[in-house]
Coordinates of C-alpha atoms and ligand atoms in Angstrom, one line a residue:
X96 CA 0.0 0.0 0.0
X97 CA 1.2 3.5 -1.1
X98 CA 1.1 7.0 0.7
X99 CA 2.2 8.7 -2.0
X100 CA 0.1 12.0 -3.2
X101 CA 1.0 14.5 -5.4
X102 CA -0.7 17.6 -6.3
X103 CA 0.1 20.6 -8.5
X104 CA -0.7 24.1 -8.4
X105 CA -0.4 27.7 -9.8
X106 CA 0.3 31.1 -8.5
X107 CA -1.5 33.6 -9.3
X108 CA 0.9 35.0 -11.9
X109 CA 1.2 31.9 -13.7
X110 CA -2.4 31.8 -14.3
X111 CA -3.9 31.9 -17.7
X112 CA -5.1 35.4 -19.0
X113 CA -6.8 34.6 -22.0
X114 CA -9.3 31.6 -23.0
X115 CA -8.2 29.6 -25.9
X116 CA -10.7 29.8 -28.8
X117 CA -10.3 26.7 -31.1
X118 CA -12.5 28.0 -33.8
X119 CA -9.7 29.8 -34.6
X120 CA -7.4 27.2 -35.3
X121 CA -9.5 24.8 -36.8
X122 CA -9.2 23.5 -40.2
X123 CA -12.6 23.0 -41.0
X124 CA -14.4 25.6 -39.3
X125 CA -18.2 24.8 -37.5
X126 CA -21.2 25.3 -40.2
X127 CA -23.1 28.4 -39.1
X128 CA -26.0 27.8 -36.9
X129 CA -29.1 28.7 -39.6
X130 CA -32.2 30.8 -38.6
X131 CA -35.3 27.9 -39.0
X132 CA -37.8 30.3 -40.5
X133 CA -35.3 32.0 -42.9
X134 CA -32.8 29.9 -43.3
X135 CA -30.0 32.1 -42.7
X136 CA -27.1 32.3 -40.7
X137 CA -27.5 33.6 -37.0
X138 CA -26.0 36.8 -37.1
X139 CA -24.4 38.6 -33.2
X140 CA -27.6 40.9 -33.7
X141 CA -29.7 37.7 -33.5
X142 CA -28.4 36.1 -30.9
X143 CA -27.8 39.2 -28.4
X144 CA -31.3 39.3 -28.0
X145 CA -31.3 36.5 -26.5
X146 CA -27.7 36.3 -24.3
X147 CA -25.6 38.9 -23.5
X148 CA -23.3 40.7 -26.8
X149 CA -19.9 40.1 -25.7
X150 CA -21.3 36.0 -25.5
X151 CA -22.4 36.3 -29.3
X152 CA -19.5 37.7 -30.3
X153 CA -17.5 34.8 -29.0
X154 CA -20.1 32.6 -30.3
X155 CA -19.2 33.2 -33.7
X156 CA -15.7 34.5 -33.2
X157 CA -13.9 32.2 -35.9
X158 CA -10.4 34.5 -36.2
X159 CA -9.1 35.2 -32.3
X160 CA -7.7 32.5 -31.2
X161 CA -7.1 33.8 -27.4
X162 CA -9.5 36.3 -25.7
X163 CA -9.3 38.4 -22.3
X164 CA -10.7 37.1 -19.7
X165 CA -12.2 40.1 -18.2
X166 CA -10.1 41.6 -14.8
X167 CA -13.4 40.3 -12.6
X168 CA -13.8 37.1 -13.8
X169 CA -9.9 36.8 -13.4
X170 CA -10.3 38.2 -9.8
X171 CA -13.2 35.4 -8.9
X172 CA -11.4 32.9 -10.8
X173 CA -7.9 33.5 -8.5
X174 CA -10.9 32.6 -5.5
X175 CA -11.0 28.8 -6.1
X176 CA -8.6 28.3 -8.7
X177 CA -6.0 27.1 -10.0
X178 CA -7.7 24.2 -9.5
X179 CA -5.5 21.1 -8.2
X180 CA -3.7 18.8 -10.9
X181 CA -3.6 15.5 -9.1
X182 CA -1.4 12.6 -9.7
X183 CA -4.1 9.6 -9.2
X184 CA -1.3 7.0 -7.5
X185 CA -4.1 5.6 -5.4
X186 CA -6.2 4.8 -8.5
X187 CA -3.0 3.5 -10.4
X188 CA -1.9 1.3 -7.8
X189 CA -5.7 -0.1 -7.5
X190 CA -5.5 -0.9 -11.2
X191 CA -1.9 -1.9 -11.2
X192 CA -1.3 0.3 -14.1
X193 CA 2.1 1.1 -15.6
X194 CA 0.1 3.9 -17.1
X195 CA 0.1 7.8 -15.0
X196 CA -2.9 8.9 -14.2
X197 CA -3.5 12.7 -13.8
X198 CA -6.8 14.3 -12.5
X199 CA -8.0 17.9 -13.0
X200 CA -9.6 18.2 -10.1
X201 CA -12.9 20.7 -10.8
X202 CA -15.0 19.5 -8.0
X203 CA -13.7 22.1 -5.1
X204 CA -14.9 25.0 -7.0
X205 CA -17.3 26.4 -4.1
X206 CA -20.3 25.4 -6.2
X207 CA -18.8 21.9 -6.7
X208 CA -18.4 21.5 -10.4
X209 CA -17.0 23.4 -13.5
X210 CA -20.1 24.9 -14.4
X211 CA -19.5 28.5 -12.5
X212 CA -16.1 28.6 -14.9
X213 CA -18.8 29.8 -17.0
X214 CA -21.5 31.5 -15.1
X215 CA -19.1 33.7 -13.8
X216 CA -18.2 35.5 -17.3
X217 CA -21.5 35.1 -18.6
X218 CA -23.2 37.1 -15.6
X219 CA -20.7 39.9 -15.6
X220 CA -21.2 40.3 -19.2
X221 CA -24.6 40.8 -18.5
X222 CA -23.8 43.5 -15.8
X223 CA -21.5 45.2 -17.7
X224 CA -23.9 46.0 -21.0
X225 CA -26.7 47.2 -18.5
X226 CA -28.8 44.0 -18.1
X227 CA -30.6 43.7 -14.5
X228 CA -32.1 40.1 -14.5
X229 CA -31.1 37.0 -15.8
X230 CA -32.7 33.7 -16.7
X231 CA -31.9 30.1 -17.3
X232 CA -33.6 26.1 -17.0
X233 CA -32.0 23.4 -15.1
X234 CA -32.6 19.5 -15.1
X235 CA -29.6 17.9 -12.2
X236 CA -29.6 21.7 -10.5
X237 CA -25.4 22.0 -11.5
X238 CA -26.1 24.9 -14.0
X239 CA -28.8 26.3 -11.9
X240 CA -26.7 26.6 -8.7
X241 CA -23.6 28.0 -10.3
X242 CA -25.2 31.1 -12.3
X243 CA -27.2 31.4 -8.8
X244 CA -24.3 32.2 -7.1
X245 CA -22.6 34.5 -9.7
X246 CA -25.5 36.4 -10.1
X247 CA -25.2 37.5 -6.7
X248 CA -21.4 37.7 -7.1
X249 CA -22.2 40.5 -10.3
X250 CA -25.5 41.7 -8.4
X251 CA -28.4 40.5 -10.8
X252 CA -31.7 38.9 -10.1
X253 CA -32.1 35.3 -11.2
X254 CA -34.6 33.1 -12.4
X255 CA -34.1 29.7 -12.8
X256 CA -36.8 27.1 -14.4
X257 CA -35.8 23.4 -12.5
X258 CA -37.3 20.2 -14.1
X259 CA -40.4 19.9 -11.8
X260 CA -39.3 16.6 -11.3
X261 CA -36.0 17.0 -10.3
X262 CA -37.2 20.0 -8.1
X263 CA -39.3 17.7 -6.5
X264 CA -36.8 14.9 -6.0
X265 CA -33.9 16.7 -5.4
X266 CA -35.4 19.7 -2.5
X267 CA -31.8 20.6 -1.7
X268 CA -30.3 21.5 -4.8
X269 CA -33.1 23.7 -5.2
X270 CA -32.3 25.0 -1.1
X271 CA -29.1 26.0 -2.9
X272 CA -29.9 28.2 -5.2
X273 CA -32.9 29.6 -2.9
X274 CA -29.9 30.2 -0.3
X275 CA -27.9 32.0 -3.0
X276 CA -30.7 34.2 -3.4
X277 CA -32.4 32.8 -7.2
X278 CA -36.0 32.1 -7.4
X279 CA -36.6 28.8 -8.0
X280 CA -39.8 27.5 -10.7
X281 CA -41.0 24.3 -10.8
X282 CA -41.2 23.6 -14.9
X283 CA -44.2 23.8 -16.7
X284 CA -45.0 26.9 -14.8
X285 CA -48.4 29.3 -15.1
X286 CA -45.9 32.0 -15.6
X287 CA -45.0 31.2 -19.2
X288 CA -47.2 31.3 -22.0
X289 CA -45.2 28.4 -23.2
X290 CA -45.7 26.8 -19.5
X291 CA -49.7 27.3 -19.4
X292 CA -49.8 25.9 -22.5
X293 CA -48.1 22.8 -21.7
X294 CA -50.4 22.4 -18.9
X295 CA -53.6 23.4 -20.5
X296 CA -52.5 19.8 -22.5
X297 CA -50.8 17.8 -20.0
X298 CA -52.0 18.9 -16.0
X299 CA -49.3 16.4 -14.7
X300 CA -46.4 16.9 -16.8
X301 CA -43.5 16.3 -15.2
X302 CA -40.9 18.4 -17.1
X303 CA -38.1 18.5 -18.9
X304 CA -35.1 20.2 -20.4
X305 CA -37.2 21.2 -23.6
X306 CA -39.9 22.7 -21.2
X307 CA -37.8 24.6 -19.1
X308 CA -35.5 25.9 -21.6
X309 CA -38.8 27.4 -23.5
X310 CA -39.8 28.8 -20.5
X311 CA -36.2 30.6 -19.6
X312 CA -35.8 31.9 -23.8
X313 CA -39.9 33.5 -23.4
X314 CA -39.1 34.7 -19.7
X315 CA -35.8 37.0 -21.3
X316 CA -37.9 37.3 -24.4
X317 CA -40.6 39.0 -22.7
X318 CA -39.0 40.9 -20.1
X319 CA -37.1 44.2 -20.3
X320 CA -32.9 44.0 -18.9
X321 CA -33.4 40.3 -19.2
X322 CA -30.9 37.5 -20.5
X323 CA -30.8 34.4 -21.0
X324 CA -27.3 32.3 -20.0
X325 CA -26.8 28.5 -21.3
X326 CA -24.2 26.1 -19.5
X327 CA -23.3 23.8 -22.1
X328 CA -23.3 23.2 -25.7
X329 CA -22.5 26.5 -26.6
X330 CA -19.2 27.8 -27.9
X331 CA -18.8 30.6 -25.7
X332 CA -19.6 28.3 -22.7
X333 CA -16.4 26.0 -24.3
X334 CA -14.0 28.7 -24.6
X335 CA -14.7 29.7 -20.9
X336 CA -14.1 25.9 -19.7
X337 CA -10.7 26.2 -21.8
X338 CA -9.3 27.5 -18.2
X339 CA -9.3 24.3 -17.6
X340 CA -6.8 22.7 -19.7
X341 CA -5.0 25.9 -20.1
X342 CA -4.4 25.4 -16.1
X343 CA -3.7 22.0 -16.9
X344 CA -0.8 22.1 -19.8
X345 CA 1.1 24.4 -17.2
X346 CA 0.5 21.7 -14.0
X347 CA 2.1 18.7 -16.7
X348 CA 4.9 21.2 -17.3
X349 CA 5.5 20.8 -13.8
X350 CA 5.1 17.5 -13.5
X351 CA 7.2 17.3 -16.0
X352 CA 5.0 15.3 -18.3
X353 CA 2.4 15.6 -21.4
X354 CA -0.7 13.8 -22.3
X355 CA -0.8 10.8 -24.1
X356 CA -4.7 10.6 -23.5
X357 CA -7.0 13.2 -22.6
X358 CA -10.6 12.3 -21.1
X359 CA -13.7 14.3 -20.5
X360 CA -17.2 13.2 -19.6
X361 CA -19.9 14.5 -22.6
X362 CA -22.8 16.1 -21.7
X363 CA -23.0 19.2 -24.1
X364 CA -19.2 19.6 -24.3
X365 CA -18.0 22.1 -22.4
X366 CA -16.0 20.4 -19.7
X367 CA -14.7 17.6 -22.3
X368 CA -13.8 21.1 -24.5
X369 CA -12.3 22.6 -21.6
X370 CA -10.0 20.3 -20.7
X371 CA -9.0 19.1 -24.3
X372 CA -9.2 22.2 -26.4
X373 CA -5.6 23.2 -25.0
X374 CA -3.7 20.4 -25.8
X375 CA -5.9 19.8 -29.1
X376 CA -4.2 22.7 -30.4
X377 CA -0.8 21.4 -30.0
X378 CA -2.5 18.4 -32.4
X379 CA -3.4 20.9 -35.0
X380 CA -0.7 23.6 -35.0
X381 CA 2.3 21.1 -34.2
X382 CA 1.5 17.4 -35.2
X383 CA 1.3 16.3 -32.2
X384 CA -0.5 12.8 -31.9
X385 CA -2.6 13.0 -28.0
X386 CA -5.8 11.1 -28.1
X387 CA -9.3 12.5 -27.1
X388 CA -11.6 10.8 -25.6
X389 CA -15.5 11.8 -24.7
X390 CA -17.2 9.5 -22.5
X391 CA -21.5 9.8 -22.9
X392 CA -23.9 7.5 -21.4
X393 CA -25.1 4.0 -23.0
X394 CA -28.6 5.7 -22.8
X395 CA -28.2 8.5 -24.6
X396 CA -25.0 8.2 -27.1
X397 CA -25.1 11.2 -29.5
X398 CA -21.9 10.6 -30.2
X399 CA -21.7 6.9 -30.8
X400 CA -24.5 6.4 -32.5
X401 CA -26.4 9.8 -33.5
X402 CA -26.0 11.2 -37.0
X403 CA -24.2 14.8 -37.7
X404 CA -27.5 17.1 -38.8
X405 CA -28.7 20.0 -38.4
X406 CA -31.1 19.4 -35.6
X407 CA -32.9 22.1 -33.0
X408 CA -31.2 22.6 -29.4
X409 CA -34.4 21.7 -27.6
X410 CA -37.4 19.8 -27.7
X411 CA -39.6 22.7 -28.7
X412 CA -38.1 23.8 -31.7
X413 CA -37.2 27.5 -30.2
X414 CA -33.6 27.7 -31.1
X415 CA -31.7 27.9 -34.3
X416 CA -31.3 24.7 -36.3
X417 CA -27.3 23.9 -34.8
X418 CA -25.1 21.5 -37.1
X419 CA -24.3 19.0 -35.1
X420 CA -23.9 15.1 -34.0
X421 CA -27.9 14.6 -31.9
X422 CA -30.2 11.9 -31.9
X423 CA -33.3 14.0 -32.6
X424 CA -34.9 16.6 -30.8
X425 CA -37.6 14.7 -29.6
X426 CA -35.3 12.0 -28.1
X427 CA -36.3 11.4 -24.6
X428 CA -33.1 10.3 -22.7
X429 CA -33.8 7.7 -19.5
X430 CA -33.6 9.1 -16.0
X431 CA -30.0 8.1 -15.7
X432 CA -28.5 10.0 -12.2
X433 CA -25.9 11.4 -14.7
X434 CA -28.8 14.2 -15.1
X435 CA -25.8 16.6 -16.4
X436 CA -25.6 14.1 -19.7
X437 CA -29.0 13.9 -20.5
X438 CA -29.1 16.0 -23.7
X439 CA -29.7 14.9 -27.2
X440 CA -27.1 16.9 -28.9
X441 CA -23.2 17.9 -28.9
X442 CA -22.0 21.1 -29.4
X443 CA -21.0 22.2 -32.7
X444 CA -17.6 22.4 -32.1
X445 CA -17.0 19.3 -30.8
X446 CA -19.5 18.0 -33.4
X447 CA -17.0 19.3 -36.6
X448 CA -13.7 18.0 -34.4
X449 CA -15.4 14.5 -34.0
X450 CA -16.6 14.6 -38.2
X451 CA -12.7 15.4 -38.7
X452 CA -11.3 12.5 -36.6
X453 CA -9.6 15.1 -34.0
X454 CA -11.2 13.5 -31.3
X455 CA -12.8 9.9 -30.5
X456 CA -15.9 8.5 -28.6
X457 CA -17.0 5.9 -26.1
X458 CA -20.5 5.2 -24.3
X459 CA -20.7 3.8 -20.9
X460 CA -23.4 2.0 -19.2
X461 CA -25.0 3.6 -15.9
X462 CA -23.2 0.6 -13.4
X463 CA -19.8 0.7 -14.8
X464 CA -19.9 4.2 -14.7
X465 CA -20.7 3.9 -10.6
X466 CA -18.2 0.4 -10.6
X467 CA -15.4 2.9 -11.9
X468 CA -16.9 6.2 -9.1
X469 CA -16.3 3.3 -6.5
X470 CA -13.1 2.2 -7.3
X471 CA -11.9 6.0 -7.7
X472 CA -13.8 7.2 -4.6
X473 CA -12.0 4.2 -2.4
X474 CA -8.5 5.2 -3.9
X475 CA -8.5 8.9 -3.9
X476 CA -11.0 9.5 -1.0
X477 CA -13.1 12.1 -3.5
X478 CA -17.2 10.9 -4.2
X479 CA -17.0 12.1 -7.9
X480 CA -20.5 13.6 -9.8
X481 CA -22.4 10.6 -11.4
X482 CA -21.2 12.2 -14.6
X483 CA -17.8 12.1 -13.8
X484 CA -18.0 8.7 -13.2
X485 CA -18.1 8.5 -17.1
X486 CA -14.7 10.1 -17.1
X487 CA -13.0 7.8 -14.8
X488 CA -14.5 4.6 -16.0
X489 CA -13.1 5.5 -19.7
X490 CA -10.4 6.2 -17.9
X491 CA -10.1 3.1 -16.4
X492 CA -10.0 1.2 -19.3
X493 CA -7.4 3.1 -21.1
X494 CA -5.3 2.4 -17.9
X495 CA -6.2 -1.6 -18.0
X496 CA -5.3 -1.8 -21.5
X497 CA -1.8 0.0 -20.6
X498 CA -1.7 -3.0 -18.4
X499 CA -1.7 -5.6 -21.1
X500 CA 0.3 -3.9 -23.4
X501 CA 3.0 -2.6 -20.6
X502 CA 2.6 0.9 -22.0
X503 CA 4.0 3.6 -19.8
X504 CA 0.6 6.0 -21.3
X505 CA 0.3 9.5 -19.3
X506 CA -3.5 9.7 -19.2
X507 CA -5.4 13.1 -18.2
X508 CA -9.0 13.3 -17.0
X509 CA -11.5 15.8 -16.1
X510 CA -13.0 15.3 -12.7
X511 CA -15.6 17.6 -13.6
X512 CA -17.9 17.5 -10.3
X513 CA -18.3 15.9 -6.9
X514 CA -21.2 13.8 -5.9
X515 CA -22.2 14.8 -2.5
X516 CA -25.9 16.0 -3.1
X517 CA -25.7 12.5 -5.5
X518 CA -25.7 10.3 -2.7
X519 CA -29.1 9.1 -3.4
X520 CA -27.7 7.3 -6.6
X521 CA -25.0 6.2 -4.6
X522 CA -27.5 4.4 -2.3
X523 CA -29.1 2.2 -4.9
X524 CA -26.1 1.3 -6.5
X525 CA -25.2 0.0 -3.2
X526 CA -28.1 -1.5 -2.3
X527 CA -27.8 -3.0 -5.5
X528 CA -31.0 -2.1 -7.2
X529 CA -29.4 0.5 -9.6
X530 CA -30.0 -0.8 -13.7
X531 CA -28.3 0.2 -16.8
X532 CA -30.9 1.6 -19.6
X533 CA -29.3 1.4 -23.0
X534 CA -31.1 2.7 -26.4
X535 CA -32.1 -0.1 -28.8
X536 CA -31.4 0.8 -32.7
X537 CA -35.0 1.1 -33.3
X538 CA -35.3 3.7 -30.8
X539 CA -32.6 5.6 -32.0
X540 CA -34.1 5.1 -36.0
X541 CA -37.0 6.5 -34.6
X542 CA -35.9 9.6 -32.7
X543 CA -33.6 10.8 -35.8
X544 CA -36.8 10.6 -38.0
X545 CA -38.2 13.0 -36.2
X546 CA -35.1 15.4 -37.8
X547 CA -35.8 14.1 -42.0
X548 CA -39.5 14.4 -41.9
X549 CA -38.9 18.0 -40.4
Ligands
PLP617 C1 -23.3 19.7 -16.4 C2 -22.3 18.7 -15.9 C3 -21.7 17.9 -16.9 C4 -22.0 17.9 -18.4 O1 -21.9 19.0 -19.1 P1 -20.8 19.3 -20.1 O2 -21.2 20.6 -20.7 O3 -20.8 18.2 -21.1 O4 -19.5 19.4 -19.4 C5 -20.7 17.1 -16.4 N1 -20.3 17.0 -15.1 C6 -20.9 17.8 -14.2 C7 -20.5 17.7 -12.8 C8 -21.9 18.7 -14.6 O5 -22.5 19.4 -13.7

């Protein structure tokens, strides 16, 4: 048994001043998102009535490859981060591994998960061009509780639309934001017109992310001073998350090593971008040959088995068409715990890099993905997110195969949350009554009709 731990750090002058913005760099650059009624491109005008300006412009930003990161943000990033680089020698010697393992270690953010990497920018954006109230939807509450608290960081009011199931299920997630000062909706709502109509058809319905997100995009719609803030799929929210791997590429310096492997869980993108995007760039501009790996759920596999479309972002139909690997807008994913993975889509960034063979793709099942949080949480004392878990157990088997092959492989993963309001998950997979849900090929034949016969 080994004692040995190792973690690396920054100072505050080695820290990154600029996100990376791949779009720049890229070969093949994203298809433009297209406007469904004219069939245009979405133009910055377009979309800044809908998110703050200084987020469209990096939206379609395709020629600065770094960008400021505003003094403020900087100031609120130097709070929690640099985040710790971790040398996993507990989870090595538990797989007796030749391979290194490194962890990025995003879970002690004080929110608990990457997601205010990007809440933080987007909210001050807002405050800086004059807006006073901001609005978003949330399914697992991760999103929901970090623009929460950097709202009240920047000083705005926000609404937040929660999955009435989840808000039901999960109370304290909901307590969290509440404590940070959000209001918290239950959605379908009577406040919407989108939400009364929803219920005029359906009393019960439960929600989902296409509900709420209809009802965030007509709340800032509707309402003067009032934007709307995504956490995921977006490029903007991808360049933000680059802090991560920008930290990252430094911490290897010091640890005097470079990836051979790097590993993200897939949800939208962003925390698979974030930590990738960095040393992706050293693929493109310098040859070099790292691998990248995104790890999505068995139940809802964009990636592995969806089709690159143009397909909506949500289940209404309210946002521009988006060119990118889904498996239909209507696809109804399974209530996997991983609630953060639960989207039918990929970014379109990610979803070009993937097309081009820059990156690679695996699907996990819902208990190896809690076999692999086990294993990790027993060897490095850390309860990761359920959607982490995806991370580690791709992780895991890059690391076993290193052990066949006696490959010395320095492998890189994303610990992108903690667990800790997860523990009801963690219940039933110990109890043992936790099942795997994975999509059958009819289902998925069925959901991507719903994008031809549009
Ligand atoms: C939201 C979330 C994800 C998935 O979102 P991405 O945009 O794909 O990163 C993953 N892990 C955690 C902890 C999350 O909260």
């Amino acid at each position: 048994m080994s004692v040995k731990r190792k973690r690396y750090f920054l100072t505050e002058e080695e820290m990154p001043k600029q996100w990376y913005n791949i779009q720049a760099d890229m070969v093949n650059k994203p298809q433009p998102m297209l406007d469904p009624k004219s069939g245009k491109p979405v133009d910055v005008d377009t979309l800044s009535r809908l998110i703050s300006r200084e987020a469209a412009e990096q939206e379609l930003n395709m020629t600065d490859s770094w960008i400021d990161i505003p003094e403020p943000v900087q100031e609120m990033y130097n709070y929690y981060r640099s985040t710790p680089l971790v040398r996993a020698y507990g989870l090595e010697e538990a797989l007796g591994t030749p391979a290194h393992i490194y962890f990025k270690n995003e879970s002690v953010s004080p929110v608990g998960s990457h997601k205010l990497n990007s809440a933080l920018p987007q909210a001050y954006y807002c405050k800086r061009e004059g807006t006073t109230n901001i609005t978003t939807e949330t399914g697992a509450g991760q999103w929901g509780t970090a623009l929460s608290y950097a709202s009240k960081v920047f000083g705005l009011e926000c609404a937040v639309y929660q999955v009435k199931i989840s808000y039901n299920q999960k109370p304290y997630r909901r307590s969290v934001m509440q404590a940070f000062g959000a209001q918290v909706t239950p959605s379908p709502s009577m406040s919407t017109r989108a939400g009364k109509d929803i219920l005029t058809l359906y009393p019960n319905h439960q929600g989902s992310l296409g509900t709420a997100i209809s009802e965030a995009v007509e709340l800032a719609m509707t309402t003067p001073n009032c934007k709307y803030a995504l956490g995921s799929v977006m490029s903007h929210v991808s360049l933000h998350q680059t802090i991560i791997g920008l930290e990252a590429e430094k911490q290897m310096e010091k640890a005097g090593e470079y990836p051979d492997v790097v590993i993200g869980c897939f949800g939208g993108g962003s925390n698979f971008s974030g930590i990738s995007f960095p040393f992706m760039r050293h693929n493109i501009l310098e040859g070099k040959k790292t691998r990248f790996i995104a790890a999505e759920p068995e139940s809802c596999p964009k990636l592995t088995h969806g089709r690159f479309c143009y397909d909506f972002g949500d289940e209404s139909g309210y946002t521009p068409l988006m060119p990118m690997f889904s498996l239909g807008h209507t696809f109804r994913p399974a209530n996997i715990h991983a609630g953060g993975l639960r989207y039918h889509g990929a970014g379109v960034i990610v979803s070009q890099l993937l097309k081009d063979g820059l990156m690679e793709a695996v699907d996990i099942s819902q208990l190896q993905s809690f076999d692999a949080g086990l294993l990790f949480a027993k060897a490095e004392g850390i309860i990761p997110a359920p959607e982490s878990c995806h991370a580690i157990a791709a992780t895991i088997a890059e690391a076993v195969k290193c052990r066949e092959s006696r490959e010395q492989k320095v492998i890189l993963f994303n610990l992108s949350g903690h667990g800790l309001m997860d523990m009801a998950a963690y219940d039933q997979y110990l109890s043992g009554s936790l099942t795997n849900y994975s999509v059958s090929d009819e289902e998925i034949t069925k959901a991507l009709e719903s994008i031809e016969t549009r």
